[in-house]
GROMACS .gro file of N, CA and C in nm:
model
  372
    1GLN      N    1  -0.366   1.208   1.368
    1GLN     CA    2  -0.469   1.140   1.446
    1GLN      C    3  -0.484   0.994   1.403
    2VAL      N    4  -0.457   0.964   1.275
    2VAL     CA    5  -0.463   0.828   1.225
    2VAL      C    6  -0.321   0.776   1.210
    3GLN      N    7  -0.291   0.667   1.278
    3GLN     CA    8  -0.160   0.605   1.271
    3GLN      C    9  -0.163   0.485   1.178
    4LEU      N   10  -0.060   0.471   1.095
    4LEU     CA   11  -0.046   0.359   1.004
    4LEU      C   12   0.097   0.306   1.014
    5VAL      N   13   0.113   0.175   1.019
    5VAL     CA   14   0.243   0.113   1.034
    5VAL      C   15   0.261   0.005   0.930
    6GLU      N   16   0.360   0.023   0.842
    6GLU     CA   17   0.390  -0.074   0.738
    6GLU      C   18   0.493  -0.176   0.786
    7SER      N   19   0.486  -0.295   0.729
    7SER     CA   20   0.586  -0.398   0.755
    7SER      C   21   0.585  -0.496   0.639
    8GLY      N   22   0.684  -0.585   0.636
    8GLY     CA   23   0.687  -0.691   0.537
    8GLY      C   24   0.783  -0.671   0.422
    9GLY      N   25   0.849  -0.557   0.416
    9GLY     CA   26   0.946  -0.535   0.311
    9GLY      C   27   1.071  -0.619   0.331
   10GLY      N   28   1.157  -0.617   0.231
   10GLY     CA   29   1.280  -0.693   0.239
   10GLY      C   30   1.347  -0.704   0.104
   11LEU      N   31   1.448  -0.790   0.098
   11LEU     CA   32   1.525  -0.814  -0.024
   11LEU      C   33   1.472  -0.939  -0.092
   12VAL      N   34   1.433  -0.925  -0.219
   12VAL     CA   35   1.374  -1.035  -0.295
   12VAL      C   36   1.437  -1.039  -0.433
   13GLU      N   37   1.459  -1.159  -0.484
   13GLU     CA   38   1.510  -1.175  -0.620
   13GLU      C   39   1.401  -1.145  -0.722
   14PRO      N   40   1.440  -1.099  -0.841
   14PRO     CA   41   1.340  -1.080  -0.946
   14PRO      C   42   1.259  -1.206  -0.969
   15GLY      N   43   1.128  -1.189  -0.985
   15GLY     CA   44   1.038  -1.301  -1.000
   15GLY      C   45   0.980  -1.351  -0.870
   16GLY      N   46   1.032  -1.304  -0.759
   16GLY     CA   47   0.982  -1.343  -0.629
   16GLY      C   48   0.859  -1.265  -0.588
   17SER      N   49   0.814  -1.288  -0.465
   17SER     CA   50   0.692  -1.227  -0.414
   17SER      C   51   0.713  -1.173  -0.274
   18LEU      N   52   0.633  -1.074  -0.240
   18LEU     CA   53   0.629  -1.018  -0.106
   18LEU      C   54   0.485  -0.987  -0.070
   19ARG      N   55   0.454  -0.994   0.058
   19ARG     CA   56   0.328  -0.946   0.109
   19ARG      C   57   0.356  -0.839   0.213
   20LEU      N   58   0.316  -0.718   0.181
   20LEU     CA   59   0.331  -0.606   0.272
   20LEU      C   60   0.208  -0.592   0.359
   21SER      N   61   0.227  -0.541   0.479
   21SER     CA   62   0.117  -0.522   0.573
   21SER      C   63   0.109  -0.376   0.616
   22CYS      N   64  -0.012  -0.330   0.637
   22CYS     CA   65  -0.037  -0.196   0.690
   22CYS      C   66  -0.135  -0.211   0.804
   23LYS      N   67  -0.088  -0.186   0.925
   23LYS     CA   68  -0.172  -0.199   1.042
   23LYS      C   69  -0.214  -0.061   1.092
   24VAL      N   70  -0.342  -0.047   1.123
   24VAL     CA   71  -0.398   0.080   1.169
   24VAL      C   72  -0.469   0.056   1.301
   25PRO      N   73  -0.404   0.086   1.412
   25PRO     CA   74  -0.468   0.066   1.542
   25PRO      C   75  -0.590   0.154   1.559
   26GLY      N   76  -0.684   0.107   1.639
   26GLY     CA   77  -0.800   0.187   1.670
   26GLY      C   78  -0.928   0.128   1.616
   27SER      N   79  -1.038   0.179   1.665
   27SER     CA   80  -1.169   0.125   1.634
   27SER      C   81  -1.227   0.174   1.502
   28ARG      N   82  -1.166   0.273   1.440
   28ARG     CA   83  -1.221   0.331   1.319
   28ARG      C   84  -1.160   0.275   1.191
   29PHE      N   85  -1.077   0.172   1.201
   29PHE     CA   86  -1.010   0.116   1.084
   29PHE      C   87  -1.110   0.076   0.975
   30ASN      N   88  -1.221   0.016   1.014
   30ASN     CA   89  -1.317  -0.033   0.917
   30ASN      C   90  -1.388   0.077   0.840
   31TYR      N   91  -1.368   0.202   0.879
   31TYR     CA   92  -1.424   0.315   0.806
   31TYR      C   93  -1.328   0.373   0.703
   32TYR      N   94  -1.204   0.327   0.702
   32TYR     CA   95  -1.101   0.386   0.617
   32TYR      C   96  -1.074   0.304   0.491
   33ALA      N   97  -1.074   0.371   0.378
   33ALA     CA   98  -1.008   0.316   0.261
   33ALA      C   99  -0.858   0.330   0.281
   34ILE      N  100  -0.781   0.234   0.230
   34ILE     CA  101  -0.636   0.233   0.248
   34ILE      C  102  -0.568   0.221   0.112
   35GLY      N  103  -0.472   0.308   0.089
   35GLY     CA  104  -0.394   0.304  -0.034
   35GLY      C  105  -0.249   0.271  -0.007
   36TRP      N  106  -0.183   0.221  -0.111
   36TRP     CA  107  -0.040   0.196  -0.109
   36TRP      C  108   0.028   0.284  -0.213
   37PHE      N  109   0.139   0.345  -0.174
   37PHE     CA  110   0.223   0.424  -0.262
   37PHE      C  111   0.366   0.374  -0.251
   38ARG      N  112   0.448   0.415  -0.345
   38ARG     CA  113   0.590   0.380  -0.337
   38ARG      C  114   0.674   0.495  -0.390
   39GLN      N  115   0.796   0.502  -0.341
   39GLN     CA  116   0.888   0.607  -0.384
   39GLN      C  117   1.027   0.548  -0.399
   40ALA      N  118   1.078   0.551  -0.520
   40ALA     CA  119   1.212   0.506  -0.550
   40ALA      C  120   1.309   0.624  -0.537
   41PRO      N  121   1.437   0.596  -0.515
   41PRO     CA  122   1.534   0.705  -0.503
   41PRO      C  123   1.532   0.797  -0.625
   42GLY      N  124   1.524   0.926  -0.600
   42GLY     CA  125   1.525   1.023  -0.707
   42GLY      C  126   1.397   1.036  -0.785
   43LYS      N  127   1.291   0.969  -0.743
   43LYS     CA  128   1.164   0.974  -0.814
   43LYS      C  129   1.052   1.021  -0.722
   44GLU      N  130   0.945   1.068  -0.783
   44GLU     CA  131   0.829   1.111  -0.706
   44GLU      C  132   0.754   0.992  -0.650
   45ARG      N  133   0.684   1.015  -0.540
   45ARG     CA  134   0.599   0.912  -0.484
   45ARG      C  135   0.483   0.885  -0.578
   46GLU      N  136   0.455   0.757  -0.602
   46GLU     CA  137   0.351   0.720  -0.696
   46GLU      C  138   0.254   0.621  -0.634
   47GLY      N  139   0.129   0.629  -0.677
   47GLY     CA  140   0.028   0.539  -0.627
   47GLY      C  141   0.044   0.398  -0.680
   48VAL      N  142   0.009   0.300  -0.598
   48VAL     CA  143   0.018   0.159  -0.634
   48VAL      C  144  -0.119   0.093  -0.633
   49SER      N  145  -0.193   0.110  -0.523
   49SER     CA  146  -0.321   0.041  -0.508
   49SER      C  147  -0.403   0.105  -0.398
   50CYS      N  148  -0.532   0.080  -0.401
   50CYS     CA  149  -0.622   0.125  -0.295
   50CYS      C  150  -0.733   0.023  -0.278
   51ILE      N  151  -0.778   0.007  -0.155
   51ILE     CA  152  -0.889  -0.082  -0.125
   51ILE      C  153  -0.994  -0.006  -0.045
   52SER      N  154  -1.121  -0.030  -0.075
   52SER     CA  155  -1.229   0.039  -0.007
   52SER      C  156  -1.240  -0.010   0.137
   53SER      N  157  -1.317   0.064   0.216
   53SER     CA  158  -1.332   0.028   0.356
   53SER      C  159  -1.393  -0.111   0.376
   54SER      N  160  -1.482  -0.150   0.286
   54SER     CA  161  -1.545  -0.282   0.294
   54SER      C  162  -1.459  -0.392   0.234
   55GLY      N  163  -1.360  -0.356   0.155
   55GLY     CA  164  -1.282  -0.453   0.082
   55GLY      C  165  -1.344  -0.494  -0.050
   56GLY      N  166  -1.458  -0.437  -0.084
   56GLY     CA  167  -1.530  -0.479  -0.202
   56GLY      C  168  -1.480  -0.419  -0.332
   57ASN      N  169  -1.403  -0.314  -0.324
   57ASN     CA  170  -1.352  -0.248  -0.443
   57ASN      C  171  -1.203  -0.222  -0.427
   58SER      N  172  -1.131  -0.231  -0.536
   58SER     CA  173  -0.988  -0.207  -0.535
   58SER      C  174  -0.944  -0.141  -0.664
   59ASP      N  175  -0.830  -0.077  -0.658
   59ASP     CA  176  -0.774  -0.006  -0.773
   59ASP      C  177  -0.624  -0.034  -0.777
   60TYR      N  178  -0.570  -0.049  -0.898
   60TYR     CA  179  -0.428  -0.078  -0.915
   60TYR      C  180  -0.368   0.012  -1.021
   61ALA      N  181  -0.246   0.054  -0.996
   61ALA     CA  182  -0.172   0.126  -1.098
   61ALA      C  183  -0.132   0.030  -1.210
   62ASP      N  184  -0.115   0.084  -1.329
   62ASP     CA  185  -0.077   0.000  -1.443
   62ASP      C  186   0.054  -0.075  -1.419
   63SER      N  187   0.142  -0.016  -1.341
   63SER     CA  188   0.273  -0.075  -1.317
   63SER      C  189   0.267  -0.208  -1.242
   64VAL      N  190   0.159  -0.232  -1.166
   64VAL     CA  191   0.148  -0.354  -1.088
   64VAL      C  192   0.024  -0.434  -1.121
   65LYS      N  193  -0.061  -0.383  -1.207
   65LYS     CA  194  -0.186  -0.451  -1.241
   65LYS      C  195  -0.158  -0.589  -1.300
   66GLY      N  196  -0.231  -0.687  -1.251
   66GLY     CA  197  -0.216  -0.823  -1.299
   66GLY      C  198  -0.121  -0.908  -1.217
   67ARG      N  199  -0.041  -0.847  -1.133
   67ARG     CA  200   0.052  -0.923  -1.049
   67ARG      C  201   0.045  -0.882  -0.903
   68SER      N  202  -0.053  -0.801  -0.868
   68SER     CA  203  -0.069  -0.755  -0.731
   68SER      C  204  -0.211  -0.779  -0.683
   69THR      N  205  -0.224  -0.800  -0.553
   69THR     CA  206  -0.353  -0.816  -0.490
   69THR      C  207  -0.356  -0.740  -0.359
   70ILE      N  208  -0.452  -0.651  -0.344
   70ILE     CA  209  -0.471  -0.580  -0.219
   70ILE      C  210  -0.590  -0.643  -0.147
   71SER      N  211  -0.578  -0.658  -0.017
   71SER     CA  212  -0.684  -0.719   0.063
   71SER      C  213  -0.682  -0.659   0.202
   72ARG      N  214  -0.786  -0.688   0.279
   72ARG     CA  215  -0.788  -0.637   0.416
   72ARG      C  216  -0.856  -0.736   0.508
   73ASP      N  217  -0.814  -0.733   0.632
   73ASP     CA  218  -0.872  -0.812   0.739
   73ASP      C  219  -0.911  -0.713   0.848
   74ASN      N  220  -1.038  -0.675   0.849
   74ASN     CA  221  -1.081  -0.573   0.943
   74ASN      C  222  -1.072  -0.620   1.089
   75ALA      N  223  -1.081  -0.750   1.111
   75ALA     CA  224  -1.067  -0.802   1.246
   75ALA      C  225  -0.926  -0.782   1.299
   76LYS      N  226  -0.828  -0.772   1.209
   76LYS     CA  227  -0.689  -0.751   1.247
   76LYS      C  228  -0.642  -0.609   1.223
   77ASN      N  229  -0.731  -0.522   1.180
   77ASN     CA  230  -0.696  -0.384   1.150
   77ASN      C  231  -0.579  -0.375   1.053
   78THR      N  232  -0.579  -0.461   0.951
   78THR     CA  233  -0.463  -0.472   0.863
   78THR      C  234  -0.505  -0.480   0.717
   79VAL      N  235  -0.433  -0.408   0.633
   79VAL     CA  236  -0.443  -0.418   0.488
   79VAL      C  237  -0.315  -0.481   0.434
   80TYR      N  238  -0.329  -0.569   0.336
   80TYR     CA  239  -0.216  -0.638   0.277
   80TYR      C  240  -0.201  -0.601   0.131
   81LEU      N  241  -0.078  -0.598   0.086
   81LEU     CA  242  -0.048  -0.584  -0.056
   81LEU      C  243   0.047  -0.696  -0.096
   82GLN      N  244  -0.004  -0.788  -0.176
   82GLN     CA  245   0.075  -0.897  -0.230
   82GLN      C  246   0.124  -0.857  -0.369
   83ILE      N  247   0.254  -0.865  -0.391
   83ILE     CA  248   0.311  -0.836  -0.521
   83ILE      C  249   0.387  -0.960  -0.567
   84ASN      N  250   0.349  -1.012  -0.682
   84ASN     CA  251   0.416  -1.127  -0.742
   84ASN      C  252   0.500  -1.082  -0.860
   85ASN      N  253   0.586  -1.172  -0.904
   85ASN     CA  254   0.672  -1.144  -1.020
   85ASN      C  255   0.742  -1.010  -1.006
   86LEU      N  256   0.804  -0.991  -0.893
   86LEU     CA  257   0.870  -0.865  -0.864
   86LEU      C  258   0.980  -0.834  -0.964
   87LYS      N  259   0.991  -0.707  -0.998
   87LYS     CA  260   1.089  -0.659  -1.093
   87LYS      C  261   1.181  -0.558  -1.025
   88PRO      N  262   1.301  -0.539  -1.078
   88PRO     CA  263   1.391  -0.439  -1.019
   88PRO      C  264   1.327  -0.301  -1.007
   89GLU      N  265   1.241  -0.264  -1.100
   89GLU     CA  266   1.177  -0.134  -1.094
   89GLU      C  267   1.073  -0.123  -0.983
   90ASP      N  268   1.042  -0.234  -0.916
   90ASP     CA  269   0.955  -0.230  -0.799
   90ASP      C  270   1.030  -0.186  -0.674
   91THR      N  271   1.161  -0.175  -0.681
   91THR     CA  272   1.241  -0.133  -0.568
   91THR      C  273   1.202   0.008  -0.525
   92ALA      N  274   1.163   0.023  -0.400
   92ALA     CA  275   1.116   0.152  -0.349
   92ALA      C  276   1.083   0.137  -0.201
   93VAL      N  277   1.062   0.249  -0.137
   93VAL     CA  278   0.998   0.250  -0.006
   93VAL      C  279   0.848   0.252  -0.029
   94TYR      N  280   0.778   0.159   0.033
   94TYR     CA  281   0.634   0.147   0.017
   94TYR      C  282   0.564   0.205   0.138
   95TYR      N  283   0.467   0.290   0.113
   95TYR     CA  284   0.391   0.357   0.217
   95TYR      C  285   0.244   0.321   0.206
   96CYS      N  286   0.178   0.307   0.319
   96CYS     CA  287   0.033   0.303   0.317
   96CYS      C  288  -0.022   0.435   0.368
   97ALA      N  289  -0.143   0.465   0.325
   97ALA     CA  290  -0.203   0.594   0.355
   97ALA      C  291  -0.354   0.582   0.342
   98THR      N  292  -0.425   0.679   0.397
   98THR     CA  293  -0.570   0.678   0.383
   98THR      C  294  -0.621   0.814   0.336
   99PRO      N  295  -0.715   0.812   0.243
   99PRO     CA  296  -0.783   0.935   0.202
   99PRO      C  297  -0.910   0.961   0.281
  100GLY      N  298  -0.947   0.870   0.369
  100GLY     CA  299  -1.071   0.876   0.441
  100GLY      C  300  -1.159   0.758   0.408
  101VAL      N  301  -1.284   0.783   0.384
  101VAL     CA  302  -1.382   0.677   0.371
  101VAL      C  303  -1.369   0.598   0.241
  102SER      N  304  -1.344   0.667   0.131
  102SER     CA  305  -1.349   0.604  -0.001
  102SER      C  306  -1.217   0.616  -0.075
  103CYS      N  307  -1.188   0.517  -0.158
  103CYS     CA  308  -1.075   0.526  -0.248
  103CYS      C  309  -1.099   0.638  -0.349
  104VAL      N  310  -0.995   0.714  -0.375
  104VAL     CA  311  -0.997   0.820  -0.474
  104VAL      C  312  -0.876   0.801  -0.564
  105THR      N  313  -0.864   0.886  -0.663
  105THR     CA  314  -0.752   0.879  -0.755
  105THR      C  315  -0.620   0.867  -0.680
  106LEU      N  316  -0.532   0.778  -0.725
  106LEU     CA  317  -0.408   0.748  -0.656
  106LEU      C  318  -0.307   0.860  -0.674
  107ARG      N  319  -0.333   0.969  -0.608
  107ARG     CA  320  -0.243   1.083  -0.605
  107ARG      C  321  -0.211   1.117  -0.460
  108VAL      N  322  -0.087   1.155  -0.436
  108VAL     CA  323  -0.042   1.187  -0.301
  108VAL      C  324  -0.131   1.292  -0.236
  109ALA      N  325  -0.172   1.391  -0.313
  109ALA     CA  326  -0.249   1.502  -0.259
  109ALA      C  327  -0.387   1.460  -0.209
  110ASN      N  328  -0.434   1.344  -0.252
  110ASN     CA  329  -0.565   1.297  -0.212
  110ASN      C  330  -0.564   1.215  -0.084
  111TYR      N  331  -0.446   1.191  -0.028
  111TYR     CA  332  -0.432   1.107   0.090
  111TYR      C  333  -0.380   1.189   0.207
  112ASP      N  334  -0.445   1.173   0.321
  112ASP     CA  335  -0.425   1.265   0.434
  112ASP      C  336  -0.330   1.214   0.541
  113TYR      N  337  -0.323   1.084   0.562
  113TYR     CA  338  -0.242   1.026   0.669
  113TYR      C  339  -0.152   0.918   0.613
  114TRP      N  340  -0.028   0.913   0.662
  114TRP     CA  341   0.075   0.826   0.606
  114TRP      C  342   0.150   0.750   0.713
  115GLY      N  343   0.193   0.629   0.677
  115GLY     CA  344   0.284   0.554   0.760
  115GLY      C  345   0.428   0.593   0.733
  116GLN      N  346   0.521   0.523   0.799
  116GLN     CA  347   0.663   0.554   0.788
  116GLN      C  348   0.731   0.487   0.670
  117GLY      N  349   0.671   0.384   0.614
  117GLY     CA  350   0.725   0.317   0.498
  117GLY      C  351   0.801   0.190   0.532
  118THR      N  352   0.808   0.100   0.434
  118THR     CA  353   0.887  -0.022   0.446
  118THR      C  354   0.962  -0.043   0.314
  119GLN      N  355   1.090  -0.077   0.325
  119GLN     CA  356   1.176  -0.087   0.208
  119GLN      C  357   1.157  -0.219   0.136
  120VAL      N  358   1.138  -0.212   0.006
  120VAL     CA  359   1.137  -0.329  -0.081
  120VAL      C  360   1.252  -0.315  -0.179
  121THR      N  361   1.338  -0.415  -0.183
  121THR     CA  362   1.450  -0.416  -0.275
  121THR      C  363   1.444  -0.543  -0.358
  122VAL      N  364   1.440  -0.528  -0.489
  122VAL     CA  365   1.434  -0.641  -0.582
  122VAL      C  366   1.565  -0.646  -0.657
  123SER      N  367   1.645  -0.747  -0.629
  123SER     CA  368   1.779  -0.756  -0.686
  123SER      C  369   1.827  -0.901  -0.682
  124SER      N  370   1.903  -0.939  -0.781
  124SER     CA  371   1.961  -1.072  -0.786
  124SER      C  372   2.104  -1.071  -0.734
   0.00000   0.00000   0.00000
């Protein structure tokens, strides 16, 4: 019932930056907290970040803390994830998802709706 569409991935050299986008069509976007997850080949999907419906609160995994910023523009029905100082270990398919109204622990089981993902590759 909730559709999410990621974009903005690509090939970036180590130390570079990307801004990923998650667009959620519909009038209820402003009621949803939005999280970002990533999954590298052969690894489990892991949480990256979450932003509250108001944008006033955010959460980051230790792996990206200090070099990532999550934000949202409710007028555009879009959540952004900026990642700076990209490392090869950031290479993964990045997914956005929603647990509903509030951010909860960044676990896959806590999130109900998912986008299709966007590929991020960090390589020189």
